[in-house]
Amino acid sequence: MTVILFLIILGALVFVHELGHFISAKKAGIRVDAFALGFPPKVIGKKVGETQYDLNLIPFGGYVKIFGEDGDAVAGEAVSEEDKKRSFVAKPRYIQAIVLASGVFGNIIFAWLLISIGFMSGIPSAVTGRYANHVQHPALTITSVLPDSPAARAGLRSGDRILALSDPTRLFKETDADTAREFISISKGALTLEYGRGQETLQTQIEPVSGIVEGKVAIGVSLDTIGVVSFGFFRSLFEGALMTWDLLREVTVGLFGFLKEAVLGQADLSSISGPVGIAGLVGEARVLGVVYLLSFTAFISINLAVINLLPIPALDGGRLLFLAIEGFTRRTIPAKFTRIVNTGGFILLIAFMLFITYRDIVKLF
């Protein structure tokens, strides 16, 4: 089920990205030859008007074939004057830039809609955050679990709600995170922990240990009091836009921080997840509930938007860089050169993705 859900999410993210390119190209009067979800071989396809629509077998991607995007529309006598006028390269550079950036806008708009739906349904929020006065049904919640800690060995996960803690002499049923941490730190012996996960109520035994928190015993979790925030339709759209902007800023700052560390040779590649790692996170989000799954999908969509703007060949950002160079120099970069560079960039991206996927698989064993 997790794999199927991951493929559906991936397909949706690729679809909205390519749909952005497709719509902007059509609106600009550019001929679109193909719209495909996934990479060949083709499973099913149909031509409608001038555009071939395909569903392909390999789900990790998709593409829109825009006539003349690589500068090939004006070559050869087989192309009519009318088609030459409808080619990508025949349009002003600002139109080309809009078409190239529209995929990124598609991912951002998709994230905004998902987050807005989350606010309408009820989105998790800390009682001390921006929405402190709007939080309903607060619960003591695990926000992270330290690897190889007593909590991790007991099977606790991020998002689990602690309903009760008890040791041989005491019982704790409050929702305050500081009080819960104090209860754990002075416990003597094993703790019985009752917790909620999705619609289930579970129970486990945990022995707090020293060495995690200086001078105290702990079980290896971060705790916060988290409830649900929900708004009406228009307020949800507004708050969704604010949260989308915040996520965009945080992801951009984080990505450029990582790139800076990579240049300095200090980057931690273990923090990067490929398709296998993301599929695992999708499974965890599914267990926590639909709203968590929507929020996670929105987060991935924003990540894809920011990554696609990087000035790397084969990505939208790389093509925008070529366009900027052409505008600055007032000279057209040869189509053959851009094709070679973009193909090379694509091969490197695939190689990097395979490397990250291999690391994800190794982590499973």
mmCIF file of C-alpha atoms in Angstrom:
data_model
loop_
_atom_site.group_PDB
_atom_site.id
_atom_site.type_symbol
_atom_site.label_atom_id
_atom_site.label_comp_id
_atom_site.label_asym_id
_atom_site.label_seq_id
_atom_site.Cartn_x
_atom_site.Cartn_y
_atom_site.Cartn_z
ATOM 1 C CA MET A 1 0.000 0.000 0.000
ATOM 2 C CA THR A 2 2.829 2.406 0.859
ATOM 3 C CA VAL A 3 4.527 1.859 -2.508
ATOM 4 C CA ILE A 4 1.270 2.480 -4.389
ATOM 5 C CA LEU A 5 0.606 5.621 -2.353
ATOM 6 C CA PHE A 6 4.145 6.857 -2.994
ATOM 7 C CA LEU A 7 3.724 6.343 -6.746
ATOM 8 C CA ILE A 8 0.403 8.221 -6.676
ATOM 9 C CA ILE A 9 2.018 11.147 -4.832
ATOM 10 C CA LEU A 10 5.018 11.153 -7.163
ATOM 11 C CA GLY A 11 2.725 11.060 -10.176
ATOM 12 C CA ALA A 12 0.681 13.966 -8.810
ATOM 13 C CA LEU A 13 3.803 16.075 -8.167
ATOM 14 C CA VAL A 14 5.169 15.410 -11.655
ATOM 15 C CA PHE A 15 1.749 16.007 -13.197
ATOM 16 C CA VAL A 16 1.255 19.469 -11.657
ATOM 17 C CA HIS A 17 4.825 20.451 -12.568
ATOM 18 C CA GLU A 18 4.469 19.447 -16.210
ATOM 19 C CA LEU A 19 0.932 20.840 -16.292
ATOM 20 C CA GLY A 20 2.397 24.229 -15.403
ATOM 21 C CA HIS A 21 4.696 24.086 -18.439
ATOM 22 C CA PHE A 22 1.848 22.773 -20.602
ATOM 23 C CA ILE A 23 -0.688 25.468 -19.689
ATOM 24 C CA SER A 24 1.741 28.374 -20.024
ATOM 25 C CA ALA A 25 2.987 27.094 -23.396
ATOM 26 C CA LYS A 26 -0.562 26.696 -24.701
ATOM 27 C CA LYS A 27 -1.528 30.163 -23.429
ATOM 28 C CA ALA A 28 1.525 31.629 -25.177
ATOM 29 C CA GLY A 29 0.485 30.040 -28.468
ATOM 30 C CA ILE A 30 3.392 27.583 -28.508
ATOM 31 C CA ARG A 31 2.813 24.175 -30.070
ATOM 32 C CA VAL A 32 2.983 21.320 -27.559
ATOM 33 C CA ASP A 33 3.801 17.986 -29.203
ATOM 34 C CA ALA A 34 3.644 15.656 -26.183
ATOM 35 C CA PHE A 35 2.548 15.505 -22.556
ATOM 36 C CA ALA A 36 3.761 12.391 -20.721
ATOM 37 C CA LEU A 37 3.555 11.097 -17.180
ATOM 38 C CA GLY A 38 6.510 8.802 -16.463
ATOM 39 C CA PHE A 39 9.314 7.765 -18.795
ATOM 40 C CA PRO A 40 9.070 5.228 -21.692
ATOM 41 C CA PRO A 41 8.180 2.528 -22.497
ATOM 42 C CA LYS A 42 4.643 3.741 -23.155
ATOM 43 C CA VAL A 43 1.744 1.962 -21.454
ATOM 44 C CA ILE A 44 -1.098 3.853 -23.081
ATOM 45 C CA GLY A 45 -1.404 6.980 -25.180
ATOM 46 C CA LYS A 46 -3.770 9.061 -27.255
ATOM 47 C CA LYS A 47 -3.320 12.000 -29.595
ATOM 48 C CA VAL A 48 -5.755 14.865 -29.102
ATOM 49 C CA GLY A 49 -5.368 17.665 -31.604
ATOM 50 C CA GLU A 50 -1.672 18.341 -32.068
ATOM 51 C CA THR A 51 -0.611 16.881 -28.702
ATOM 52 C CA GLN A 52 0.241 13.243 -27.900
ATOM 53 C CA TYR A 53 -0.735 12.297 -24.321
ATOM 54 C CA ASP A 54 1.133 9.283 -22.873
ATOM 55 C CA LEU A 55 1.167 7.303 -19.650
ATOM 56 C CA ASN A 56 4.561 5.585 -19.414
ATOM 57 C CA LEU A 57 5.849 2.644 -17.398
ATOM 58 C CA ILE A 58 8.693 4.223 -15.383
ATOM 59 C CA PRO A 59 6.974 6.457 -12.794
ATOM 60 C CA PHE A 60 9.949 8.568 -11.655
ATOM 61 C CA GLY A 61 9.328 11.642 -13.763
ATOM 62 C CA GLY A 62 7.496 12.958 -16.784
ATOM 63 C CA TYR A 63 7.888 15.537 -19.492
ATOM 64 C CA VAL A 64 6.262 18.010 -21.853
ATOM 65 C CA LYS A 65 7.658 18.170 -25.387
ATOM 66 C CA ILE A 66 7.404 21.795 -26.455
ATOM 67 C CA PHE A 67 7.985 22.459 -30.141
ATOM 68 C CA GLY A 68 11.296 24.221 -30.706
ATOM 69 C CA GLU A 69 12.420 24.166 -27.059
ATOM 70 C CA ASP A 70 15.876 22.960 -28.121
ATOM 71 C CA GLY A 71 16.049 25.290 -31.099
ATOM 72 C CA ASP A 72 15.167 22.633 -33.659
ATOM 73 C CA ALA A 73 11.933 24.216 -34.878
ATOM 74 C CA VAL A 74 13.560 26.546 -37.407
ATOM 75 C CA ALA A 75 15.757 23.875 -38.981
ATOM 76 C CA GLY A 76 14.721 22.193 -42.197
ATOM 77 C CA GLU A 77 12.306 23.017 -44.949
ATOM 78 C CA ALA A 78 9.617 20.641 -43.612
ATOM 79 C CA VAL A 79 8.580 23.195 -40.989
ATOM 80 C CA SER A 80 5.971 25.672 -42.164
ATOM 81 C CA GLU A 81 6.250 29.391 -41.494
ATOM 82 C CA GLU A 82 3.179 29.171 -39.276
ATOM 83 C CA ASP A 83 4.790 26.449 -37.140
ATOM 84 C CA LYS A 84 8.025 28.427 -36.942
ATOM 85 C CA LYS A 85 6.047 31.313 -35.454
ATOM 86 C CA ARG A 86 4.541 28.899 -32.899
ATOM 87 C CA SER A 87 7.909 27.502 -31.806
ATOM 88 C CA PHE A 88 9.387 28.101 -28.366
ATOM 89 C CA VAL A 89 12.474 29.894 -29.703
ATOM 90 C CA ALA A 90 10.369 32.268 -31.803
ATOM 91 C CA LYS A 91 8.752 33.743 -28.696
ATOM 92 C CA PRO A 92 10.234 36.682 -26.738
ATOM 93 C CA ARG A 93 12.660 35.646 -24.003
ATOM 94 C CA TYR A 94 10.326 36.783 -21.222
ATOM 95 C CA ILE A 95 7.658 34.389 -22.587
ATOM 96 C CA GLN A 96 10.238 31.597 -22.701
ATOM 97 C CA ALA A 97 11.180 32.359 -19.082
ATOM 98 C CA ILE A 98 7.533 32.219 -17.990
ATOM 99 C CA VAL A 99 7.065 28.835 -19.683
ATOM 100 C CA LEU A 100 10.242 27.448 -18.080
ATOM 101 C CA ALA A 101 9.308 28.733 -14.607
ATOM 102 C CA SER A 102 5.675 27.615 -14.783
ATOM 103 C CA GLY A 103 6.469 24.084 -13.618
ATOM 104 C CA VAL A 104 7.902 25.497 -10.402
ATOM 105 C CA PHE A 105 4.816 27.687 -9.975
ATOM 106 C CA GLY A 106 2.680 24.579 -10.481
ATOM 107 C CA ASN A 107 4.397 22.812 -7.565
ATOM 108 C CA ILE A 108 4.091 25.886 -5.334
ATOM 109 C CA ILE A 109 0.383 26.327 -6.111
ATOM 110 C CA PHE A 110 -0.192 22.600 -5.504
ATOM 111 C CA ALA A 111 1.523 22.857 -2.102
ATOM 112 C CA TRP A 112 -0.586 25.908 -1.235
ATOM 113 C CA LEU A 113 -3.808 24.060 -2.105
ATOM 114 C CA LEU A 114 -2.816 20.991 -0.056
ATOM 115 C CA ILE A 115 -1.910 23.101 2.984
ATOM 116 C CA SER A 116 -5.145 25.081 2.626
ATOM 117 C CA ILE A 117 -7.126 21.827 2.551
ATOM 118 C CA GLY A 118 -5.214 20.825 5.681
ATOM 119 C CA PHE A 119 -6.346 23.998 7.455
ATOM 120 C CA MET A 120 -9.945 23.339 6.418
ATOM 121 C CA SER A 121 -9.736 19.768 7.743
ATOM 122 C CA GLY A 122 -7.642 20.566 10.826
ATOM 123 C CA ILE A 123 -3.859 20.826 10.715
ATOM 124 C CA PRO A 124 -1.492 19.910 13.608
ATOM 125 C CA SER A 125 0.011 22.915 15.426
ATOM 126 C CA ALA A 126 1.971 23.512 18.634
ATOM 127 C CA VAL A 127 0.127 25.379 21.388
ATOM 128 C CA THR A 128 2.982 27.898 21.592
ATOM 129 C CA GLY A 129 3.179 28.745 17.881
ATOM 130 C CA ARG A 130 1.515 31.284 15.591
ATOM 131 C CA TYR A 131 -1.885 29.649 16.083
ATOM 132 C CA ALA A 132 -1.720 29.302 19.881
ATOM 133 C CA ASN A 133 -5.140 30.930 20.365
ATOM 134 C CA HIS A 134 -6.779 28.643 17.802
ATOM 135 C CA VAL A 135 -5.441 25.234 18.915
ATOM 136 C CA GLN A 136 -8.067 22.650 19.814
ATOM 137 C CA HIS A 137 -7.698 19.198 21.407
ATOM 138 C CA PRO A 138 -4.055 19.606 22.581
ATOM 139 C CA ALA A 139 -2.142 16.378 23.165
ATOM 140 C CA LEU A 140 1.343 15.512 24.398
ATOM 141 C CA THR A 141 3.049 14.489 21.154
ATOM 142 C CA ILE A 142 6.386 12.925 20.211
ATOM 143 C CA THR A 143 8.039 15.201 17.631
ATOM 144 C CA SER A 144 11.228 13.162 17.111
ATOM 145 C CA VAL A 145 12.798 9.897 18.259
ATOM 146 C CA LEU A 146 16.534 9.469 18.822
ATOM 147 C CA PRO A 147 17.896 6.490 16.832
ATOM 148 C CA ASP A 148 18.842 3.434 18.910
ATOM 149 C CA SER A 149 17.281 4.972 22.031
ATOM 150 C CA PRO A 150 14.902 3.166 24.427
ATOM 151 C CA ALA A 151 11.995 4.899 22.667
ATOM 152 C CA ALA A 152 13.198 3.770 19.230
ATOM 153 C CA ARG A 153 13.656 0.191 20.430
ATOM 154 C CA ALA A 154 10.137 0.278 21.893
ATOM 155 C CA GLY A 155 8.753 1.213 18.472
ATOM 156 C CA LEU A 156 7.728 4.801 19.217
ATOM 157 C CA ARG A 157 7.517 7.181 16.242
ATOM 158 C CA SER A 158 7.282 10.862 15.563
ATOM 159 C CA GLY A 159 3.626 11.883 15.745
ATOM 160 C CA ASP A 160 2.633 9.381 18.441
ATOM 161 C CA ARG A 161 0.435 10.963 21.147
ATOM 162 C CA ILE A 162 1.300 10.083 24.747
ATOM 163 C CA LEU A 163 -1.918 9.391 26.636
ATOM 164 C CA ALA A 164 -0.449 8.223 29.951
ATOM 165 C CA LEU A 165 2.877 7.553 31.676
ATOM 166 C CA SER A 166 3.250 5.507 34.824
ATOM 167 C CA ASP A 167 5.896 3.930 37.003
ATOM 168 C CA PRO A 168 5.313 1.648 40.012
ATOM 169 C CA THR A 169 4.269 4.597 42.220
ATOM 170 C CA ARG A 170 3.044 7.432 39.956
ATOM 171 C CA LEU A 171 0.627 8.147 37.097
ATOM 172 C CA PHE A 172 0.948 11.020 34.597
ATOM 173 C CA LYS A 173 -1.885 12.085 32.279
ATOM 174 C CA GLU A 174 -1.139 15.761 31.617
ATOM 175 C CA THR A 175 -0.379 17.383 28.244
ATOM 176 C CA ASP A 176 2.429 19.750 29.282
ATOM 177 C CA ALA A 177 5.730 18.716 27.661
ATOM 178 C CA ASP A 178 7.999 20.181 30.367
ATOM 179 C CA THR A 179 6.111 18.365 33.117
ATOM 180 C CA ALA A 180 6.306 15.109 31.143
ATOM 181 C CA ARG A 181 10.072 15.463 30.696
ATOM 182 C CA GLU A 182 10.444 16.054 34.435
ATOM 183 C CA PHE A 183 8.293 12.998 35.192
ATOM 184 C CA ILE A 184 10.528 10.819 33.008
ATOM 185 C CA SER A 185 13.778 12.277 34.373
ATOM 186 C CA ILE A 186 12.994 11.364 37.996
ATOM 187 C CA SER A 187 11.425 7.988 37.261
ATOM 188 C CA LYS A 188 12.777 4.936 39.011
ATOM 189 C CA GLY A 189 12.466 1.737 37.036
ATOM 190 C CA ALA A 190 10.531 0.931 33.899
ATOM 191 C CA LEU A 191 7.787 3.191 32.574
ATOM 192 C CA THR A 192 4.497 1.994 31.171
ATOM 193 C CA LEU A 193 3.604 4.249 28.262
ATOM 194 C CA GLU A 194 0.144 4.362 26.704
ATOM 195 C CA TYR A 195 0.030 6.185 23.380
ATOM 196 C CA GLY A 196 -2.161 6.862 20.379
ATOM 197 C CA ARG A 197 -1.127 6.314 16.767
ATOM 198 C CA GLY A 198 -3.728 7.208 14.186
ATOM 199 C CA GLN A 199 -6.940 5.614 15.474
ATOM 200 C CA GLU A 200 -5.112 2.964 17.550
ATOM 201 C CA THR A 201 -4.318 3.013 21.270
ATOM 202 C CA LEU A 202 -1.107 1.115 22.084
ATOM 203 C CA GLN A 203 1.021 0.382 25.143
ATOM 204 C CA THR A 204 4.704 -0.350 25.701
ATOM 205 C CA GLN A 205 7.308 -0.684 28.462
ATOM 206 C CA ILE A 206 10.371 1.590 28.421
ATOM 207 C CA GLU A 207 13.393 1.704 30.712
ATOM 208 C CA PRO A 208 14.833 5.264 30.889
ATOM 209 C CA VAL A 209 18.632 5.401 30.653
ATOM 210 C CA SER A 210 21.345 7.904 31.470
ATOM 211 C CA GLY A 211 23.676 9.386 28.860
ATOM 212 C CA ILE A 212 21.023 10.944 26.627
ATOM 213 C CA VAL A 213 20.415 14.045 28.758
ATOM 214 C CA GLU A 214 23.243 15.189 31.005
ATOM 215 C CA GLY A 215 22.628 14.368 34.652
ATOM 216 C CA LYS A 216 19.218 12.789 34.046
ATOM 217 C CA VAL A 217 17.611 9.638 32.717
ATOM 218 C CA ALA A 218 15.621 9.851 29.483
ATOM 219 C CA ILE A 219 13.970 7.674 26.854
ATOM 220 C CA GLY A 220 15.206 9.529 23.736
ATOM 221 C CA VAL A 221 12.229 11.554 22.520
ATOM 222 C CA SER A 222 11.457 15.214 21.899
ATOM 223 C CA LEU A 223 8.050 16.242 23.183
ATOM 224 C CA ASP A 224 5.665 19.090 22.451
ATOM 225 C CA THR A 225 2.027 19.858 23.110
ATOM 226 C CA ILE A 226 0.304 19.769 19.741
ATOM 227 C CA GLY A 227 -3.337 20.234 18.856
ATOM 228 C CA VAL A 228 -5.434 20.886 15.788
ATOM 229 C CA VAL A 229 -6.078 24.213 14.058
ATOM 230 C CA SER A 230 -8.901 24.602 11.556
ATOM 231 C CA PHE A 231 -10.355 27.602 9.730
ATOM 232 C CA GLY A 232 -13.068 28.415 7.226
ATOM 233 C CA PHE A 233 -12.541 28.400 3.471
ATOM 234 C CA PHE A 234 -11.137 31.879 2.854
ATOM 235 C CA ARG A 235 -9.075 32.019 6.063
ATOM 236 C CA SER A 236 -7.632 28.605 5.168
ATOM 237 C CA LEU A 237 -6.529 29.893 1.755
ATOM 238 C CA PHE A 238 -4.868 32.886 3.426
ATOM 239 C CA GLU A 239 -3.127 30.849 6.141
ATOM 240 C CA GLY A 240 -2.140 28.263 3.527
ATOM 241 C CA ALA A 241 -0.420 30.992 1.525
ATOM 242 C CA LEU A 242 1.463 32.212 4.616
ATOM 243 C CA MET A 243 2.632 28.712 5.522
ATOM 244 C CA THR A 244 3.623 27.989 1.918
ATOM 245 C CA TRP A 245 5.754 31.144 1.922
ATOM 246 C CA ASP A 246 7.365 30.148 5.235
ATOM 247 C CA LEU A 247 8.176 26.678 3.905
ATOM 248 C CA LEU A 248 9.576 28.130 0.678
ATOM 249 C CA ARG A 249 11.883 30.373 2.656
ATOM 250 C CA GLU A 250 13.002 27.616 5.026
ATOM 251 C CA VAL A 251 13.614 25.073 2.244
ATOM 252 C CA THR A 252 15.554 27.624 0.175
ATOM 253 C CA VAL A 253 17.751 28.650 3.110
ATOM 254 C CA GLY A 254 18.310 24.999 4.041
ATOM 255 C CA LEU A 255 19.189 23.974 0.483
ATOM 256 C CA PHE A 256 21.676 26.779 -0.045
ATOM 257 C CA GLY A 257 23.171 26.020 3.362
ATOM 258 C CA PHE A 258 23.634 22.406 2.270
ATOM 259 C CA LEU A 259 25.195 23.487 -1.041
ATOM 260 C CA LYS A 260 27.605 25.755 0.834
ATOM 261 C CA GLU A 261 28.625 22.831 3.049
ATOM 262 C CA ALA A 262 28.994 20.635 -0.058
ATOM 263 C CA VAL A 263 31.400 23.145 -1.629
ATOM 264 C CA LEU A 264 33.406 23.183 1.611
ATOM 265 C CA GLY A 265 33.368 19.373 1.783
ATOM 266 C CA GLN A 266 31.312 19.390 4.993
ATOM 267 C CA ALA A 267 27.936 18.192 3.669
ATOM 268 C CA ASP A 268 26.265 15.218 5.339
ATOM 269 C CA LEU A 269 24.888 13.106 2.483
ATOM 270 C CA SER A 270 23.151 10.811 4.955
ATOM 271 C CA SER A 271 20.567 13.564 5.467
ATOM 272 C CA ILE A 272 19.432 13.257 1.819
ATOM 273 C CA SER A 273 16.653 10.828 0.937
ATOM 274 C CA GLY A 274 15.920 9.350 -2.474
ATOM 275 C CA PRO A 275 12.759 7.579 -3.666
ATOM 276 C CA VAL A 276 13.165 4.665 -1.228
ATOM 277 C CA GLY A 277 13.674 6.935 1.784
ATOM 278 C CA ILE A 278 10.786 9.191 0.787
ATOM 279 C CA ALA A 279 8.545 6.156 0.295
ATOM 280 C CA GLY A 280 9.320 5.153 3.885
ATOM 281 C CA LEU A 281 8.340 8.628 5.112
ATOM 282 C CA VAL A 282 5.121 8.410 3.098
ATOM 283 C CA GLY A 283 4.325 5.199 4.968
ATOM 284 C CA GLU A 284 4.877 6.914 8.327
ATOM 285 C CA ALA A 285 2.712 9.880 7.304
ATOM 286 C CA ARG A 286 -0.053 7.512 6.159
ATOM 287 C CA VAL A 287 -0.179 5.903 9.592
ATOM 288 C CA LEU A 288 -0.476 9.314 11.277
ATOM 289 C CA GLY A 289 -3.425 10.388 9.141
ATOM 290 C CA VAL A 290 -4.571 12.119 5.970
ATOM 291 C CA VAL A 291 -3.630 15.627 7.134
ATOM 292 C CA TYR A 292 -0.052 14.546 7.866
ATOM 293 C CA LEU A 293 0.090 12.959 4.411
ATOM 294 C CA LEU A 294 -1.184 16.163 2.778
ATOM 295 C CA SER A 295 1.360 18.250 4.697
ATOM 296 C CA PHE A 296 4.213 15.919 3.765
ATOM 297 C CA THR A 297 3.189 15.963 0.096
ATOM 298 C CA ALA A 298 3.105 19.775 0.186
ATOM 299 C CA PHE A 299 6.589 19.816 1.720
ATOM 300 C CA ILE A 300 7.957 17.536 -1.021
ATOM 301 C CA SER A 301 6.265 19.678 -3.684
ATOM 302 C CA ILE A 302 7.999 22.792 -2.347
ATOM 303 C CA ASN A 303 11.323 20.948 -2.260
ATOM 304 C CA LEU A 304 10.877 19.978 -5.912
ATOM 305 C CA ALA A 305 10.064 23.584 -6.799
ATOM 306 C CA VAL A 306 13.204 24.946 -5.141
ATOM 307 C CA ILE A 307 15.476 22.193 -6.501
ATOM 308 C CA ASN A 308 14.157 22.740 -10.025
ATOM 309 C CA LEU A 309 15.252 26.380 -9.873
ATOM 310 C CA LEU A 310 18.884 25.433 -9.259
ATOM 311 C CA PRO A 311 21.086 26.501 -12.220
ATOM 312 C CA ILE A 312 21.900 22.902 -13.134
ATOM 313 C CA PRO A 313 21.663 21.667 -16.755
ATOM 314 C CA ALA A 314 18.488 19.649 -17.463
ATOM 315 C CA LEU A 315 16.640 21.412 -14.626
ATOM 316 C CA ASP A 316 14.403 24.420 -15.228
ATOM 317 C CA GLY A 317 16.931 26.600 -13.429
ATOM 318 C CA GLY A 318 19.679 25.553 -15.838
ATOM 319 C CA ARG A 319 17.532 26.461 -18.835
ATOM 320 C CA LEU A 320 16.649 29.793 -17.251
ATOM 321 C CA LEU A 321 20.376 30.429 -16.786
ATOM 322 C CA PHE A 322 20.997 29.825 -20.500
ATOM 323 C CA LEU A 323 18.130 32.196 -21.282
ATOM 324 C CA ALA A 324 19.618 34.863 -19.004
ATOM 325 C CA ILE A 325 23.021 34.477 -20.687
ATOM 326 C CA GLU A 326 21.388 34.891 -24.085
ATOM 327 C CA GLY A 327 19.588 38.008 -22.904
ATOM 328 C CA PHE A 328 22.758 39.504 -21.424
ATOM 329 C CA THR A 329 24.996 38.731 -24.418
ATOM 330 C CA ARG A 330 22.208 39.236 -27.000
ATOM 331 C CA ARG A 331 23.442 36.098 -28.718
ATOM 332 C CA THR A 332 21.647 32.772 -29.097
ATOM 333 C CA ILE A 333 23.462 29.783 -27.620
ATOM 334 C CA PRO A 334 23.774 27.041 -30.293
ATOM 335 C CA ALA A 335 21.018 24.434 -29.956
ATOM 336 C CA LYS A 336 23.530 21.591 -30.294
ATOM 337 C CA PHE A 337 25.529 22.917 -27.331
ATOM 338 C CA THR A 338 22.465 23.253 -25.077
ATOM 339 C CA ARG A 339 21.335 19.737 -26.034
ATOM 340 C CA ILE A 340 24.722 18.243 -25.142
ATOM 341 C CA VAL A 341 24.919 20.130 -21.838
ATOM 342 C CA ASN A 342 21.340 19.288 -20.844
ATOM 343 C CA THR A 343 21.840 15.616 -21.740
ATOM 344 C CA GLY A 344 25.012 15.526 -19.667
ATOM 345 C CA GLY A 345 23.224 17.181 -16.762
ATOM 346 C CA PHE A 346 20.370 14.698 -17.014
ATOM 347 C CA ILE A 347 22.774 11.742 -16.934
ATOM 348 C CA LEU A 348 24.528 13.165 -13.866
ATOM 349 C CA LEU A 349 21.194 13.727 -12.105
ATOM 350 C CA ILE A 350 20.119 10.141 -12.820
ATOM 351 C CA ALA A 351 23.484 8.862 -11.555
ATOM 352 C CA PHE A 352 23.133 10.925 -8.375
ATOM 353 C CA MET A 353 19.585 9.652 -7.861
ATOM 354 C CA LEU A 354 20.760 6.048 -8.272
ATOM 355 C CA PHE A 355 23.522 6.688 -5.727
ATOM 356 C CA ILE A 356 21.053 8.128 -3.199
ATOM 357 C CA THR A 357 18.646 5.248 -3.859
ATOM 358 C CA TYR A 358 21.458 2.757 -3.233
ATOM 359 C CA ARG A 359 22.216 4.485 0.093
ATOM 360 C CA ASP A 360 18.527 4.330 1.034
ATOM 361 C CA ILE A 361 18.449 0.586 0.337
ATOM 362 C CA VAL A 362 21.651 -0.008 2.330
ATOM 363 C CA LYS A 363 20.068 1.766 5.329
ATOM 364 C CA LEU A 364 17.293 -0.840 5.318
ATOM 365 C CA PHE A 365 19.730 -3.660 6.158
#
